[in-house]
Amino acid sequence: MSLQLETPFRIEPCLLDVIDSTTADRATDLVWKAAQLGKNINGKTASSLADLVRITNCYYSNLIEGHKTKPRDIERALAEDFDNDGRNRNLQVEARAHVRLQKAVDDRYLNGESLQPWSVDFIKELHRDFYKDATDEMLLIEGNAHGFYMVPGDFRSKAIHDVVIGQHFPPSSNVVETFMGYFEKKYCMEPMRMNSRVIAMAAAHHRFNYIHPFPDGNGRVSRLMSHAMGLYAGIGANGLWSVSRGLSRGLDGGMTYKQMMNHADMKRQGDLDGRGNLSRRALTDFINWFIDICIDQISFMESLYDFDSMELRLEKYIKTHQIRNEAINILKYVWRNGEVSRGDAVASSGLGERTGRTVLASLIEKGVLGSDTVKGPVSLRFPVESIDIFFPRLFSDTDS
């Protein structure tokens, strides 16, 4: 490999020197749609929805890696209920790590803490925290002449760490630290305007995976990094949509995630294709595709959060679980108001005090209502076992 290609110039262009109107309009549309998503949903309900979306993000991130970890198994892992089977248990450990790590990022953002998801320190922290509970079996990297154990949070640095991804040869391990230092400088969002941040988020997703800085776990880390970049860019919508779901599913009739990643690996095609080592046109295609994925997923989640259709789904839940009909009054009241006292929830049922409390208790027992304390106010919860009722098509090809 030439010396030139073992310098950070190899990943140029990192950004678009000129943003065409099509890309700019897409970015503007994404920013606007993200600002509208969930704006009429009470904060407590939005928090419960975000919990579910984290499971969604984890499920599809695993699916991209070729692992199908069912939503209920992810939910069990979060409750420390693991399978005895070694492989399934390892997948659950990874799933728990993914959800907890994303929640930690979300909480930091909501608490106003500084996020710099483009930084080397942040990216290493993601990898280290993702694998902190991993077993030796999960850290063992095989396939080279001699296997080795990956150190969580450490970039590739030795010849034994060199990898080939399909037809792609990432930068040699001894230059990864240099490449990632360059990555941090190019994708620092602090001086950028909002639309430029959105575009940088999309471009950084590809260039990170092109560098492939860790021996393993790059895909998962890149999707968590993109999630955090989305928060910083102002399109996170309080965690109410999932980028991994979009990447896994792609767009109807379009190229897949893997195909688009490969497409963006393309070398520069002549003097009219930018001045970097890689194709400017291919990077533009990837950025537009990535933004379209985000818009598509926000639109999909917006349809699920529609007030009227949600109330119909709540009615279906009551009928399916054969709960007393007046229970729907409680669920609709809580859906509209977010978090309510138990007395108000009972009063909304239209039943007498004693009967109303019995109905409320049954809803709490089934997990569709929950409370942070034994006698505290209640809010909606969305148990995975009933996800096909509440959010049809959220998960694909799964019995939950």
mmCIF file of C-alpha atoms in Angstrom:
data_model
loop_
_atom_site.group_PDB
_atom_site.id
_atom_site.type_symbol
_atom_site.label_atom_id
_atom_site.label_comp_id
_atom_site.label_asym_id
_atom_site.label_seq_id
_atom_site.Cartn_x
_atom_site.Cartn_y
_atom_site.Cartn_z
ATOM 1 C CA MET A 1 0.000 0.000 0.000
ATOM 2 C CA SER A 2 1.418 3.420 -0.900
ATOM 3 C CA LEU A 3 2.663 5.789 1.787
ATOM 4 C CA GLN A 4 0.099 8.374 0.630
ATOM 5 C CA LEU A 5 -2.765 5.999 1.354
ATOM 6 C CA GLU A 6 -1.438 5.328 4.845
ATOM 7 C CA THR A 7 -1.955 8.990 5.733
ATOM 8 C CA PRO A 8 -5.320 10.513 6.720
ATOM 9 C CA PHE A 9 -5.641 11.906 3.184
ATOM 10 C CA ARG A 10 -6.928 8.440 2.404
ATOM 11 C CA ILE A 11 -10.366 9.242 3.922
ATOM 12 C CA GLU A 12 -10.798 12.554 2.083
ATOM 13 C CA PRO A 13 -13.201 14.001 1.289
ATOM 14 C CA CYS A 14 -14.486 13.883 4.855
ATOM 15 C CA LEU A 15 -17.088 16.589 4.204
ATOM 16 C CA LEU A 16 -18.655 18.202 1.151
ATOM 17 C CA ASP A 17 -16.816 21.360 0.109
ATOM 18 C CA VAL A 18 -19.952 22.503 -1.724
ATOM 19 C CA ILE A 19 -23.387 21.367 -0.524
ATOM 20 C CA ASP A 20 -25.827 21.133 -3.411
ATOM 21 C CA SER A 21 -29.427 22.241 -3.031
ATOM 22 C CA THR A 22 -30.755 18.655 -3.010
ATOM 23 C CA THR A 23 -28.631 17.667 -0.019
ATOM 24 C CA ALA A 24 -29.300 20.970 1.757
ATOM 25 C CA ASP A 25 -33.059 20.549 1.304
ATOM 26 C CA ARG A 26 -32.900 17.007 2.647
ATOM 27 C CA ALA A 27 -31.015 18.157 5.735
ATOM 28 C CA THR A 28 -33.507 20.984 6.328
ATOM 29 C CA ASP A 29 -36.414 18.556 5.985
ATOM 30 C CA LEU A 30 -34.833 16.179 8.504
ATOM 31 C CA VAL A 31 -34.267 18.941 11.043
ATOM 32 C CA TRP A 32 -37.878 20.115 10.712
ATOM 33 C CA LYS A 33 -39.404 16.640 10.957
ATOM 34 C CA ALA A 34 -37.293 15.747 13.984
ATOM 35 C CA ALA A 35 -38.468 18.931 15.732
ATOM 36 C CA GLN A 36 -42.112 17.936 15.187
ATOM 37 C CA LEU A 37 -41.782 14.335 16.367
ATOM 38 C CA GLY A 38 -43.458 13.774 19.697
ATOM 39 C CA LYS A 39 -43.872 17.464 20.477
ATOM 40 C CA ASN A 40 -47.434 16.837 21.727
ATOM 41 C CA ILE A 41 -46.483 13.829 23.858
ATOM 42 C CA ASN A 42 -46.141 14.361 27.583
ATOM 43 C CA GLY A 43 -42.577 14.075 28.871
ATOM 44 C CA LYS A 44 -43.249 11.052 31.088
ATOM 45 C CA THR A 45 -44.881 9.138 28.255
ATOM 46 C CA ALA A 46 -42.061 10.152 25.933
ATOM 47 C CA SER A 47 -39.600 8.700 28.434
ATOM 48 C CA SER A 48 -41.419 5.343 28.359
ATOM 49 C CA LEU A 49 -41.456 5.433 24.563
ATOM 50 C CA ALA A 50 -37.726 6.167 24.500
ATOM 51 C CA ASP A 51 -37.130 3.058 26.634
ATOM 52 C CA LEU A 52 -38.886 1.013 23.971
ATOM 53 C CA VAL A 53 -37.012 2.708 21.126
ATOM 54 C CA ARG A 54 -33.702 1.780 22.766
ATOM 55 C CA ILE A 55 -34.749 -1.868 22.589
ATOM 56 C CA THR A 56 -35.707 -1.265 18.965
ATOM 57 C CA ASN A 57 -32.318 0.270 18.204
ATOM 58 C CA CYS A 58 -30.567 -2.642 19.892
ATOM 59 C CA TYR A 59 -32.676 -5.252 18.093
ATOM 60 C CA TYR A 60 -31.909 -3.812 14.648
ATOM 61 C CA SER A 61 -28.251 -3.133 15.427
ATOM 62 C CA ASN A 62 -27.926 -6.823 16.335
ATOM 63 C CA LEU A 63 -29.822 -7.788 13.188
ATOM 64 C CA ILE A 64 -27.318 -5.841 11.075
ATOM 65 C CA GLU A 65 -24.574 -7.928 12.701
ATOM 66 C CA GLY A 66 -26.433 -11.119 11.764
ATOM 67 C CA HIS A 67 -27.795 -11.783 15.247
ATOM 68 C CA LYS A 68 -31.503 -12.013 15.932
ATOM 69 C CA THR A 69 -32.002 -11.260 19.608
ATOM 70 C CA LYS A 70 -35.739 -11.162 20.236
ATOM 71 C CA PRO A 71 -37.141 -8.045 21.927
ATOM 72 C CA ARG A 72 -38.409 -10.080 24.874
ATOM 73 C CA ASP A 73 -34.915 -11.545 25.350
ATOM 74 C CA ILE A 74 -33.468 -8.038 25.369
ATOM 75 C CA GLU A 75 -36.080 -7.026 27.939
ATOM 76 C CA ARG A 76 -35.173 -10.092 30.024
ATOM 77 C CA ALA A 77 -31.485 -9.203 29.839
ATOM 78 C CA LEU A 78 -32.234 -5.738 31.203
ATOM 79 C CA ALA A 79 -33.902 -7.495 34.150
ATOM 80 C CA GLU A 80 -30.783 -9.698 34.602
ATOM 81 C CA ASP A 81 -32.691 -12.777 33.402
ATOM 82 C CA PHE A 82 -30.237 -14.571 31.112
ATOM 83 C CA ASP A 83 -30.399 -17.788 29.107
ATOM 84 C CA ASN A 84 -28.253 -20.737 30.182
ATOM 85 C CA ASP A 85 -27.127 -21.324 26.593
ATOM 86 C CA GLY A 86 -23.712 -19.686 26.179
ATOM 87 C CA ARG A 87 -24.243 -18.104 22.762
ATOM 88 C CA ASN A 88 -27.685 -16.730 23.577
ATOM 89 C CA ARG A 89 -26.395 -15.457 26.906
ATOM 90 C CA ASN A 90 -23.535 -13.620 25.191
ATOM 91 C CA LEU A 91 -25.994 -11.973 22.810
ATOM 92 C CA GLN A 92 -28.105 -10.908 25.771
ATOM 93 C CA VAL A 93 -25.048 -9.467 27.525
ATOM 94 C CA GLU A 94 -24.274 -7.436 24.397
ATOM 95 C CA ALA A 95 -27.906 -6.329 24.139
ATOM 96 C CA ARG A 96 -27.987 -5.200 27.764
ATOM 97 C CA ALA A 97 -24.764 -3.266 27.235
ATOM 98 C CA HIS A 98 -26.165 -1.572 24.116
ATOM 99 C CA VAL A 99 -29.403 -0.425 25.764
ATOM 100 C CA ARG A 100 -27.717 0.720 28.968
ATOM 101 C CA LEU A 101 -25.023 2.568 27.055
ATOM 102 C CA GLN A 102 -27.520 4.365 24.841
ATOM 103 C CA LYS A 103 -29.553 5.346 27.905
ATOM 104 C CA ALA A 104 -26.435 6.719 29.568
ATOM 105 C CA VAL A 105 -25.752 8.843 26.468
ATOM 106 C CA ASP A 106 -29.379 10.013 26.392
ATOM 107 C CA ASP A 107 -29.315 10.904 30.090
ATOM 108 C CA ARG A 108 -26.100 12.895 29.686
ATOM 109 C CA TYR A 109 -27.656 14.834 26.829
ATOM 110 C CA LEU A 110 -30.929 15.486 28.686
ATOM 111 C CA ASN A 111 -28.985 16.591 31.768
ATOM 112 C CA GLY A 112 -27.126 19.167 29.700
ATOM 113 C CA GLU A 113 -23.744 17.470 29.950
ATOM 114 C CA SER A 114 -21.262 18.087 27.164
ATOM 115 C CA LEU A 115 -21.265 15.455 24.440
ATOM 116 C CA GLN A 116 -18.472 15.304 21.889
ATOM 117 C CA PRO A 117 -19.389 12.109 20.031
ATOM 118 C CA TRP A 118 -16.836 12.783 17.277
ATOM 119 C CA SER A 119 -13.951 12.755 19.761
ATOM 120 C CA VAL A 120 -11.461 9.920 20.192
ATOM 121 C CA ASP A 121 -12.107 9.874 23.944
ATOM 122 C CA PHE A 122 -15.881 9.529 23.506
ATOM 123 C CA ILE A 123 -15.546 6.797 20.879
ATOM 124 C CA LYS A 124 -13.088 4.816 22.996
ATOM 125 C CA GLU A 125 -15.418 5.214 25.963
ATOM 126 C CA LEU A 126 -18.317 3.792 23.922
ATOM 127 C CA HIS A 127 -16.284 0.724 22.991
ATOM 128 C CA ARG A 128 -14.906 0.247 26.507
ATOM 129 C CA ASP A 129 -18.335 0.507 28.146
ATOM 130 C CA PHE A 130 -19.950 -1.740 25.554
ATOM 131 C CA TYR A 131 -17.511 -4.547 26.283
ATOM 132 C CA LYS A 132 -16.868 -3.996 29.996
ATOM 133 C CA ASP A 133 -18.950 -7.058 30.979
ATOM 134 C CA ALA A 134 -17.828 -9.201 28.037
ATOM 135 C CA THR A 135 -16.465 -12.665 28.665
ATOM 136 C CA ASP A 136 -13.076 -13.816 27.356
ATOM 137 C CA GLU A 137 -14.977 -15.774 24.731
ATOM 138 C CA MET A 138 -16.584 -12.570 23.471
ATOM 139 C CA LEU A 139 -13.246 -10.754 23.381
ATOM 140 C CA LEU A 140 -11.370 -13.484 21.520
ATOM 141 C CA ILE A 141 -10.659 -12.434 17.925
ATOM 142 C CA GLU A 142 -10.011 -15.367 15.631
ATOM 143 C CA GLY A 143 -9.315 -15.646 11.917
ATOM 144 C CA ASN A 144 -5.702 -14.479 11.869
ATOM 145 C CA ALA A 145 -2.704 -16.795 12.023
ATOM 146 C CA HIS A 146 -2.834 -16.325 15.782
ATOM 147 C CA GLY A 147 -5.912 -15.283 17.700
ATOM 148 C CA PHE A 148 -5.790 -12.501 20.271
ATOM 149 C CA TYR A 149 -7.952 -10.971 22.958
ATOM 150 C CA MET A 150 -9.365 -7.546 22.214
ATOM 151 C CA VAL A 151 -8.878 -4.892 24.900
ATOM 152 C CA PRO A 152 -12.097 -2.854 25.274
ATOM 153 C CA GLY A 153 -11.531 0.768 24.340
ATOM 154 C CA ASP A 154 -8.212 0.190 22.568
ATOM 155 C CA PHE A 155 -7.782 0.939 18.864
ATOM 156 C CA ARG A 156 -5.990 -1.478 16.567
ATOM 157 C CA SER A 157 -2.272 -0.913 17.015
ATOM 158 C CA LYS A 158 -0.368 -4.083 16.090
ATOM 159 C CA ALA A 159 0.124 -6.032 12.867
ATOM 160 C CA ILE A 160 -1.907 -8.907 14.304
ATOM 161 C CA HIS A 161 -4.873 -6.479 14.476
ATOM 162 C CA ASP A 162 -4.870 -5.809 10.705
ATOM 163 C CA VAL A 163 -8.153 -6.794 9.069
ATOM 164 C CA VAL A 164 -9.813 -7.163 5.677
ATOM 165 C CA ILE A 165 -13.547 -6.394 5.411
ATOM 166 C CA GLY A 166 -14.853 -8.025 2.252
ATOM 167 C CA GLN A 167 -12.969 -6.234 -0.540
ATOM 168 C CA HIS A 168 -11.957 -3.363 1.739
ATOM 169 C CA PHE A 169 -8.522 -3.035 3.359
ATOM 170 C CA PRO A 170 -8.816 -0.582 6.275
ATOM 171 C CA PRO A 171 -5.762 1.491 7.251
ATOM 172 C CA SER A 172 -2.962 -0.512 8.860
ATOM 173 C CA SER A 173 -3.192 -0.893 12.601
ATOM 174 C CA ASN A 174 -0.085 1.167 13.302
ATOM 175 C CA VAL A 175 -1.695 4.306 11.799
ATOM 176 C CA VAL A 176 -5.225 3.993 13.251
ATOM 177 C CA GLU A 177 -4.551 6.428 16.099
ATOM 178 C CA THR A 178 -3.382 9.036 13.566
ATOM 179 C CA PHE A 179 -6.420 8.480 11.353
ATOM 180 C CA MET A 180 -8.807 8.807 14.293
ATOM 181 C CA GLY A 181 -7.105 12.013 15.457
ATOM 182 C CA TYR A 182 -7.764 13.386 11.967
ATOM 183 C CA PHE A 183 -11.338 12.068 12.120
ATOM 184 C CA GLU A 184 -11.906 13.988 15.360
ATOM 185 C CA LYS A 185 -10.706 17.256 13.837
ATOM 186 C CA LYS A 186 -12.733 16.897 10.628
ATOM 187 C CA TYR A 187 -16.022 15.933 12.304
ATOM 188 C CA CYS A 188 -15.971 18.336 15.249
ATOM 189 C CA MET A 189 -19.517 19.738 15.149
ATOM 190 C CA GLU A 190 -18.986 22.655 17.516
ATOM 191 C CA PRO A 191 -18.371 25.329 14.839
ATOM 192 C CA MET A 192 -20.965 23.919 12.423
ATOM 193 C CA ARG A 193 -24.513 25.081 11.769
ATOM 194 C CA MET A 194 -27.358 22.635 12.194
ATOM 195 C CA ASN A 195 -27.629 21.450 8.569
ATOM 196 C CA SER A 196 -23.867 20.998 8.375
ATOM 197 C CA ARG A 197 -23.996 18.918 11.552
ATOM 198 C CA VAL A 198 -26.578 16.606 9.994
ATOM 199 C CA ILE A 199 -24.400 16.157 6.914
ATOM 200 C CA ALA A 200 -21.314 15.574 9.067
ATOM 201 C CA MET A 201 -23.170 12.908 11.068
ATOM 202 C CA ALA A 202 -23.932 10.986 7.874
ATOM 203 C CA ALA A 203 -20.431 11.306 6.436
ATOM 204 C CA ALA A 204 -18.759 10.389 9.733
ATOM 205 C CA HIS A 205 -20.743 7.165 9.889
ATOM 206 C CA HIS A 206 -19.093 5.887 6.734
ATOM 207 C CA ARG A 207 -15.609 7.224 7.366
ATOM 208 C CA PHE A 208 -15.528 5.701 10.866
ATOM 209 C CA ASN A 209 -16.328 2.265 9.486
ATOM 210 C CA TYR A 210 -13.856 2.815 6.638
ATOM 211 C CA ILE A 211 -11.095 3.296 9.227
ATOM 212 C CA HIS A 212 -12.422 0.341 11.263
ATOM 213 C CA PRO A 213 -10.475 1.469 14.337
ATOM 214 C CA PHE A 214 -11.269 -1.444 16.674
ATOM 215 C CA PRO A 215 -10.562 -5.129 16.117
ATOM 216 C CA ASP A 216 -14.307 -5.802 16.540
ATOM 217 C CA GLY A 217 -17.491 -3.949 17.488
ATOM 218 C CA ASN A 218 -17.062 -1.116 14.978
ATOM 219 C CA GLY A 219 -20.572 -1.409 13.551
ATOM 220 C CA ARG A 220 -22.257 -1.207 16.940
ATOM 221 C CA VAL A 221 -20.033 1.646 18.087
ATOM 222 C CA SER A 222 -20.625 3.573 14.856
ATOM 223 C CA ARG A 223 -24.395 3.321 15.266
ATOM 224 C CA LEU A 224 -24.199 4.476 18.896
ATOM 225 C CA MET A 225 -21.871 7.283 17.777
ATOM 226 C CA SER A 226 -24.375 8.308 15.085
ATOM 227 C CA HIS A 227 -27.158 8.276 17.665
ATOM 228 C CA ALA A 228 -25.123 10.607 19.882
ATOM 229 C CA MET A 229 -24.232 12.826 16.912
ATOM 230 C CA GLY A 230 -27.925 13.046 16.104
ATOM 231 C CA LEU A 231 -28.602 14.310 19.618
ATOM 232 C CA TYR A 232 -25.854 16.907 19.272
ATOM 233 C CA ALA A 233 -27.113 17.918 15.831
ATOM 234 C CA GLY A 234 -30.586 18.548 17.242
ATOM 235 C CA ILE A 235 -32.423 15.738 15.455
ATOM 236 C CA GLY A 236 -32.561 13.231 18.311
ATOM 237 C CA ALA A 237 -36.198 14.044 19.193
ATOM 238 C CA ASN A 238 -35.585 12.856 22.770
ATOM 239 C CA GLY A 239 -34.841 9.337 21.599
ATOM 240 C CA LEU A 240 -38.192 8.755 19.906
ATOM 241 C CA TRP A 241 -36.826 7.221 16.698
ATOM 242 C CA SER A 242 -34.169 4.682 15.770
ATOM 243 C CA VAL A 243 -31.394 5.108 13.211
ATOM 244 C CA SER A 244 -30.517 1.385 13.367
ATOM 245 C CA ARG A 245 -34.020 0.387 12.302
ATOM 246 C CA GLY A 246 -33.595 2.469 9.178
ATOM 247 C CA LEU A 247 -30.116 1.186 8.399
ATOM 248 C CA SER A 248 -31.274 -2.408 8.804
ATOM 249 C CA ARG A 249 -34.337 -2.040 6.609
ATOM 250 C CA GLY A 250 -33.066 0.434 4.023
ATOM 251 C CA LEU A 251 -35.465 2.188 1.658
ATOM 252 C CA ASP A 252 -38.075 0.472 -0.495
ATOM 253 C CA GLY A 253 -36.528 -0.532 -3.801
ATOM 254 C CA GLY A 254 -33.175 1.054 -2.936
ATOM 255 C CA MET A 255 -29.690 -0.143 -2.132
ATOM 256 C CA THR A 256 -29.039 -1.768 1.223
ATOM 257 C CA TYR A 257 -26.863 -0.485 4.068
ATOM 258 C CA LYS A 258 -24.027 -2.801 3.071
ATOM 259 C CA GLN A 259 -24.279 -1.797 -0.583
ATOM 260 C CA MET A 260 -24.272 1.902 0.261
ATOM 261 C CA MET A 261 -21.268 1.487 2.568
ATOM 262 C CA ASN A 262 -19.416 -0.333 -0.208
ATOM 263 C CA HIS A 263 -20.473 2.339 -2.706
ATOM 264 C CA ALA A 264 -18.989 5.076 -0.512
ATOM 265 C CA ASP A 265 -15.653 3.174 -0.502
ATOM 266 C CA MET A 266 -15.279 4.091 -4.169
ATOM 267 C CA LYS A 267 -12.058 5.761 -5.283
ATOM 268 C CA ARG A 268 -12.214 9.180 -6.943
ATOM 269 C CA GLN A 269 -13.492 8.882 -10.524
ATOM 270 C CA GLY A 270 -11.498 11.526 -12.377
ATOM 271 C CA ASP A 271 -10.951 15.262 -12.009
ATOM 272 C CA LEU A 272 -14.668 16.060 -11.760
ATOM 273 C CA ASP A 273 -15.136 13.850 -8.712
ATOM 274 C CA GLY A 274 -13.532 16.010 -6.041
ATOM 275 C CA ARG A 275 -9.928 16.278 -4.977
ATOM 276 C CA GLY A 276 -9.678 13.584 -2.338
ATOM 277 C CA ASN A 277 -8.667 9.946 -2.502
ATOM 278 C CA LEU A 278 -12.290 8.771 -2.366
ATOM 279 C CA SER A 279 -15.217 9.680 -4.587
ATOM 280 C CA ARG A 280 -17.012 12.888 -3.702
ATOM 281 C CA ARG A 281 -20.048 11.772 -5.697
ATOM 282 C CA ALA A 282 -20.233 8.462 -3.817
ATOM 283 C CA LEU A 283 -19.986 10.255 -0.464
ATOM 284 C CA THR A 284 -22.789 12.598 -1.550
ATOM 285 C CA ASP A 285 -24.907 9.582 -2.494
ATOM 286 C CA PHE A 286 -24.285 8.025 0.908
ATOM 287 C CA ILE A 287 -25.091 11.238 2.783
ATOM 288 C CA ASN A 288 -28.366 11.680 0.865
ATOM 289 C CA TRP A 289 -29.281 8.032 1.470
ATOM 290 C CA PHE A 290 -28.472 8.274 5.186
ATOM 291 C CA ILE A 291 -30.552 11.429 5.597
ATOM 292 C CA ASP A 292 -33.453 9.833 3.685
ATOM 293 C CA ILE A 293 -33.232 6.838 6.047
ATOM 294 C CA CYS A 294 -33.556 9.177 9.021
ATOM 295 C CA ILE A 295 -36.520 11.019 7.491
ATOM 296 C CA ASP A 296 -38.233 7.724 6.658
ATOM 297 C CA GLN A 297 -37.875 6.453 10.228
ATOM 298 C CA ILE A 298 -39.101 9.680 11.795
ATOM 299 C CA SER A 299 -42.157 9.604 9.515
ATOM 300 C CA PHE A 300 -42.815 5.990 10.477
ATOM 301 C CA MET A 301 -42.591 6.705 14.209
ATOM 302 C CA GLU A 302 -44.759 9.795 13.804
ATOM 303 C CA SER A 303 -47.525 7.559 12.412
ATOM 304 C CA LEU A 304 -47.256 5.296 15.461
ATOM 305 C CA TYR A 305 -47.469 8.205 17.903
ATOM 306 C CA ASP A 306 -50.668 9.595 16.361
ATOM 307 C CA PHE A 307 -53.065 10.321 19.231
ATOM 308 C CA ASP A 308 -56.248 8.965 17.668
ATOM 309 C CA SER A 309 -54.738 5.766 16.312
ATOM 310 C CA MET A 310 -52.985 5.115 19.640
ATOM 311 C CA GLU A 311 -56.330 5.303 21.418
ATOM 312 C CA LEU A 312 -57.704 2.684 19.032
ATOM 313 C CA ARG A 313 -54.716 0.476 19.848
ATOM 314 C CA LEU A 314 -55.338 0.958 23.559
ATOM 315 C CA GLU A 315 -58.908 -0.243 22.992
ATOM 316 C CA LYS A 316 -57.548 -3.288 21.176
ATOM 317 C CA TYR A 317 -55.237 -3.981 24.112
ATOM 318 C CA ILE A 318 -58.175 -3.971 26.540
ATOM 319 C CA LYS A 319 -60.190 -6.341 24.361
ATOM 320 C CA THR A 320 -57.269 -8.678 23.706
ATOM 321 C CA HIS A 321 -56.491 -8.994 27.412
ATOM 322 C CA GLN A 322 -60.169 -9.213 28.365
ATOM 323 C CA ILE A 323 -59.972 -6.392 30.867
ATOM 324 C CA ARG A 324 -63.103 -4.594 32.036
ATOM 325 C CA ASN A 325 -64.212 -2.108 29.364
ATOM 326 C CA GLU A 326 -63.980 0.931 31.655
ATOM 327 C CA ALA A 327 -60.219 0.373 31.822
ATOM 328 C CA ILE A 328 -59.946 2.094 28.460
ATOM 329 C CA ASN A 329 -61.023 5.352 30.103
ATOM 330 C CA ILE A 330 -58.027 5.151 32.416
ATOM 331 C CA LEU A 331 -55.570 4.350 29.629
ATOM 332 C CA LYS A 332 -56.838 7.155 27.398
ATOM 333 C CA TYR A 333 -56.712 9.607 30.300
ATOM 334 C CA VAL A 334 -53.123 8.675 31.101
ATOM 335 C CA TRP A 335 -52.138 8.765 27.411
ATOM 336 C CA ARG A 336 -53.448 12.318 27.116
ATOM 337 C CA ASN A 337 -52.013 13.572 30.389
ATOM 338 C CA GLY A 338 -48.765 11.641 30.721
ATOM 339 C CA GLU A 339 -48.495 11.019 34.466
ATOM 340 C CA VAL A 340 -51.510 11.183 36.777
ATOM 341 C CA SER A 341 -52.248 10.496 40.413
ATOM 342 C CA ARG A 342 -53.866 7.191 41.242
ATOM 343 C CA GLY A 343 -56.950 9.000 42.507
ATOM 344 C CA ASP A 344 -57.376 10.846 39.198
ATOM 345 C CA ALA A 345 -56.825 7.615 37.270
ATOM 346 C CA VAL A 346 -59.574 5.903 39.270
ATOM 347 C CA ALA A 347 -61.914 8.880 38.835
ATOM 348 C CA SER A 348 -61.365 8.832 35.060
ATOM 349 C CA SER A 349 -62.677 5.268 34.868
ATOM 350 C CA GLY A 350 -66.246 6.329 35.662
ATOM 351 C CA LEU A 351 -66.454 3.483 38.173
ATOM 352 C CA GLY A 352 -66.931 3.537 41.896
ATOM 353 C CA GLU A 353 -63.860 3.976 44.097
ATOM 354 C CA ARG A 354 -63.406 0.330 45.025
ATOM 355 C CA THR A 355 -64.047 -1.106 41.554
ATOM 356 C CA GLY A 356 -61.963 1.595 39.919
ATOM 357 C CA ARG A 357 -58.988 0.804 42.142
ATOM 358 C CA THR A 358 -59.316 -2.873 41.269
ATOM 359 C CA VAL A 359 -59.239 -2.071 37.554
ATOM 360 C CA LEU A 360 -56.255 0.263 38.053
ATOM 361 C CA ALA A 361 -54.414 -2.457 39.960
ATOM 362 C CA SER A 362 -54.995 -4.932 37.118
ATOM 363 C CA LEU A 363 -53.504 -2.494 34.584
ATOM 364 C CA ILE A 364 -50.451 -2.018 36.790
ATOM 365 C CA GLU A 365 -50.119 -5.782 37.269
ATOM 366 C CA LYS A 366 -50.154 -6.342 33.505
ATOM 367 C CA GLY A 367 -47.423 -3.733 33.073
ATOM 368 C CA VAL A 368 -49.312 -1.339 30.794
ATOM 369 C CA LEU A 369 -49.292 1.229 33.610
ATOM 370 C CA GLY A 370 -46.375 1.751 35.926
ATOM 371 C CA SER A 371 -45.173 3.916 38.770
ATOM 372 C CA ASP A 372 -41.784 4.912 40.119
ATOM 373 C CA THR A 373 -42.985 4.315 43.695
ATOM 374 C CA VAL A 374 -45.500 2.003 45.357
ATOM 375 C CA LYS A 375 -48.157 4.678 45.776
ATOM 376 C CA GLY A 376 -46.901 7.250 43.312
ATOM 377 C CA PRO A 377 -48.531 8.599 40.128
ATOM 378 C CA VAL A 378 -48.933 6.253 37.173
ATOM 379 C CA SER A 379 -47.886 6.573 33.553
ATOM 380 C CA LEU A 380 -48.117 4.424 30.442
ATOM 381 C CA ARG A 381 -45.656 1.616 29.874
ATOM 382 C CA PHE A 382 -45.259 -0.408 26.690
ATOM 383 C CA PRO A 383 -44.453 -4.046 27.555
ATOM 384 C CA VAL A 384 -42.700 -5.924 24.764
ATOM 385 C CA GLU A 385 -45.180 -8.795 24.988
ATOM 386 C CA SER A 386 -47.897 -6.494 23.607
ATOM 387 C CA ILE A 387 -45.741 -4.534 21.203
ATOM 388 C CA ASP A 388 -47.573 -5.800 18.105
ATOM 389 C CA ILE A 389 -50.726 -4.164 19.448
ATOM 390 C CA PHE A 390 -49.227 -0.841 20.461
ATOM 391 C CA PHE A 391 -46.684 -0.449 17.670
ATOM 392 C CA PRO A 392 -47.402 -2.713 14.712
ATOM 393 C CA ARG A 393 -44.460 -3.225 12.340
ATOM 394 C CA LEU A 394 -41.979 -1.730 14.798
ATOM 395 C CA PHE A 395 -40.130 -5.028 14.827
ATOM 396 C CA SER A 396 -39.919 -7.122 11.674
ATOM 397 C CA ASP A 397 -40.132 -10.888 11.315
ATOM 398 C CA THR A 398 -40.312 -11.550 15.025
ATOM 399 C CA ASP A 399 -42.774 -12.999 17.473
ATOM 400 C CA SER A 400 -41.331 -10.574 20.076
#
